XYZ file of C-alpha atoms in Angstrom:
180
model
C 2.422 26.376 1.320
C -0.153 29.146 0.967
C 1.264 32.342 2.256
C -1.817 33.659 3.773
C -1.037 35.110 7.187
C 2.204 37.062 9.013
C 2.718 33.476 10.650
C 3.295 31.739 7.431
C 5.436 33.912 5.883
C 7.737 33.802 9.316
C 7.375 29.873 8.975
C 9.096 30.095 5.456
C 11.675 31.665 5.885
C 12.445 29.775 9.526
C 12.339 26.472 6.690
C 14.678 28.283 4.376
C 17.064 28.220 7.735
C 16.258 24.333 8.246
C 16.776 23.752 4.455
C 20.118 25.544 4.593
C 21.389 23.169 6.974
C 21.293 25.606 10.015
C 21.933 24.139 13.945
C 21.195 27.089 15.694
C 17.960 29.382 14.438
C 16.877 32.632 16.686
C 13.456 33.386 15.536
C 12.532 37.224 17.118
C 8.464 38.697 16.908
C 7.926 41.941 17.575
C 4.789 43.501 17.682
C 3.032 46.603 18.101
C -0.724 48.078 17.382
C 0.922 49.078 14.110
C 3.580 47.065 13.255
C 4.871 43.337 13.370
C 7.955 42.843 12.769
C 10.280 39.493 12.823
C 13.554 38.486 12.061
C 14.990 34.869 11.919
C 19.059 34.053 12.032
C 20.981 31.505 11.208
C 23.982 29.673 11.353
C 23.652 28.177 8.119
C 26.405 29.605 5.912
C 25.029 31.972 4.768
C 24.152 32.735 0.748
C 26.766 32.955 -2.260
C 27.049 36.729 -3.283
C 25.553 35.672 -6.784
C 22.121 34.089 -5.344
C 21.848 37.298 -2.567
C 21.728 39.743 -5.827
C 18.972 38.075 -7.423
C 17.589 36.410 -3.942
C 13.980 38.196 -4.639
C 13.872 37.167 -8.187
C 11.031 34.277 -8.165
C 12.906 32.275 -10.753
C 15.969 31.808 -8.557
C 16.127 28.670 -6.935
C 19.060 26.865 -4.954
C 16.789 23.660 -4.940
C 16.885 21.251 -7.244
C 15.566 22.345 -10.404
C 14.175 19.213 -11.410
C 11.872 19.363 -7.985
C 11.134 23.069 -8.181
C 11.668 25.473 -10.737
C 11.197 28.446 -9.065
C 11.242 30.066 -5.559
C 8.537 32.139 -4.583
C 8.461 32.418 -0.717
C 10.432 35.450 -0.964
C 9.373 36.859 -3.573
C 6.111 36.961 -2.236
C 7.301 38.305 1.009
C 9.089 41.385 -0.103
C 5.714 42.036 -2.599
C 3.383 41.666 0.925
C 5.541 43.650 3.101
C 6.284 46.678 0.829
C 2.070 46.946 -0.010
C 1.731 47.782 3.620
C 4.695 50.148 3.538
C 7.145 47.442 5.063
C 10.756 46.024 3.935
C 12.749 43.047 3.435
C 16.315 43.021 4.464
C 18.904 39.962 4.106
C 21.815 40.135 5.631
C 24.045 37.134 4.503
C 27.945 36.395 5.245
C 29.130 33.452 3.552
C 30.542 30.651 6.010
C 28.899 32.200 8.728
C 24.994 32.581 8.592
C 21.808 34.290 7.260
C 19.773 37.251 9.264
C 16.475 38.260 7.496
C 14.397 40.716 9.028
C 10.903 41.573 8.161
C 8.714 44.590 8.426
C 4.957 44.739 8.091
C 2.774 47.615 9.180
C -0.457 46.193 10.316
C -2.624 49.670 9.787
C -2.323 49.484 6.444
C -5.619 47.835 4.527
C -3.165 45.404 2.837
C -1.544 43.544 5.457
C -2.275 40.500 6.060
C -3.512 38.274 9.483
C -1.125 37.857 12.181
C -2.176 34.242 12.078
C -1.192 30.674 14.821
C 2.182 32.096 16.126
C 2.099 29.691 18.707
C 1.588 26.942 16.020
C 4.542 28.144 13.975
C 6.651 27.966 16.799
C 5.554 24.401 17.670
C 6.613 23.649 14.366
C 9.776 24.638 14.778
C 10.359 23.030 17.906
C 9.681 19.566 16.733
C 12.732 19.595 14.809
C 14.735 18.089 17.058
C 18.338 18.802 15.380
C 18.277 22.062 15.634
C 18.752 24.719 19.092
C 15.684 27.105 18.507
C 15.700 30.381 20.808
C 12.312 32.603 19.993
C 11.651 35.853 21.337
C 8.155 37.077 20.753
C 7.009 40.619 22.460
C 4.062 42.636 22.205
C 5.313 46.228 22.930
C 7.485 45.524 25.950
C 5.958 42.385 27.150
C 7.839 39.237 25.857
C 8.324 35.777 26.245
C 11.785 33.878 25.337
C 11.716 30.498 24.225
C 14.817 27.750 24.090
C 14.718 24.440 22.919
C 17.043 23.113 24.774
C 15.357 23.881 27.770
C 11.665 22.309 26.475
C 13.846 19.291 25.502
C 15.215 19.004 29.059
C 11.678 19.143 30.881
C 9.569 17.079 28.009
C 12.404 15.756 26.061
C 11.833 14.654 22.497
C 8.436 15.747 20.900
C 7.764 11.792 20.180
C 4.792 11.835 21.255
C 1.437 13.005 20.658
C 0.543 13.499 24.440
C 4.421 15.409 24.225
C 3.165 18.053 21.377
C -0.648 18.243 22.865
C 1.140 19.616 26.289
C 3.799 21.835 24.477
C 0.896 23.830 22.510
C -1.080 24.247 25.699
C 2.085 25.715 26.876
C 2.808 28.158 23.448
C -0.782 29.187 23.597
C -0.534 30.002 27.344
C 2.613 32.307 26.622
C 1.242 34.206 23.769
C -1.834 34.506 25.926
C 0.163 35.959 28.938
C 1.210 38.718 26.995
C -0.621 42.230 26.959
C -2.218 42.830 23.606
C -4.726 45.952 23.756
């Protein structure tokens, strides 16, 4: 996956959630004129004390390594975020769950595309095993998102005629908000 926009980097890490196992994932976007900032939490597991110390060190891996070698999604992250004066934080508590939060600042020259929020979240939504809750806000207008609660008007997203209305739906919620 080419990390190119804000969007994908939020999409990896919501996978590193659905790799992990997790059954409940709360995605949160905030943005501002200057900032964006998300954070995604799990219920996972969380990550062995020996992996979190060397979790942004590309040739760390808790895949396979005769699939992949290396892991680079957050490697890359943390290098994207800090060039526009941002942070990665990982909050992990074995047996319990994962929380990473992510800071870009959007005025600075090196920051990268918001990019297809709406499309992300689709994403996640078509995995059916898992209970997604999203929060995205611009300023102080948000939108909250459950899965359960698509699930219950559309059911499962079998369907292309399912997914076309869903991202009609996304797009009209990230369209309601104010964005000057």
């Amino acid at each position: 996956m080419a990390l190119l926009t804000l969007s994908d980097h939020l999409h990896d890490i919501a996978e590193n959630s659905i790799n992990a196992g997790a059954k409940s994932v709360k995605v949160t976007v905030r943005e501002t004129e200057n900032e964006f900032y998300f954070s995604v939490e799990d219920d996972a597991g969380g990550i062995r004390p020996d992996i979190l110390e060397k979790i942004f060190d590309p040739f760390t891996t808790t895949r396979d390594k005769e699939i992949r070698r290396v892991g680079l999604g957050l490697p890359f992250l943390k290098q994207a975020a800090e060039a526009t004066g941002g942070y990665v934080r990982i909050n992990s508590e074995l047996g319990k769950g994962t929380k990473t939060e992510v800071l870009f600042r959007k005025d600075h020259i090196d920051c990268q595309p918001v990019g297809d929020l709406p499309g992300v979240f689709l994403i996640l939504l078509m995995n059916d095993g898992i209970e997604w809750h999203i929060i995205r806000c611009y300023n102080d207008d948000c939108y909250e998102i459950r899965s359960e609660t698509i699930r219950s008007y559309i059911g499962s997203l079998d369907a292309p005629e399912k997914v076309r209305i869903l991202m009609e739906f996304l797009n009209e919620l990230e369209n309601s908000i104010e964005k000057n």
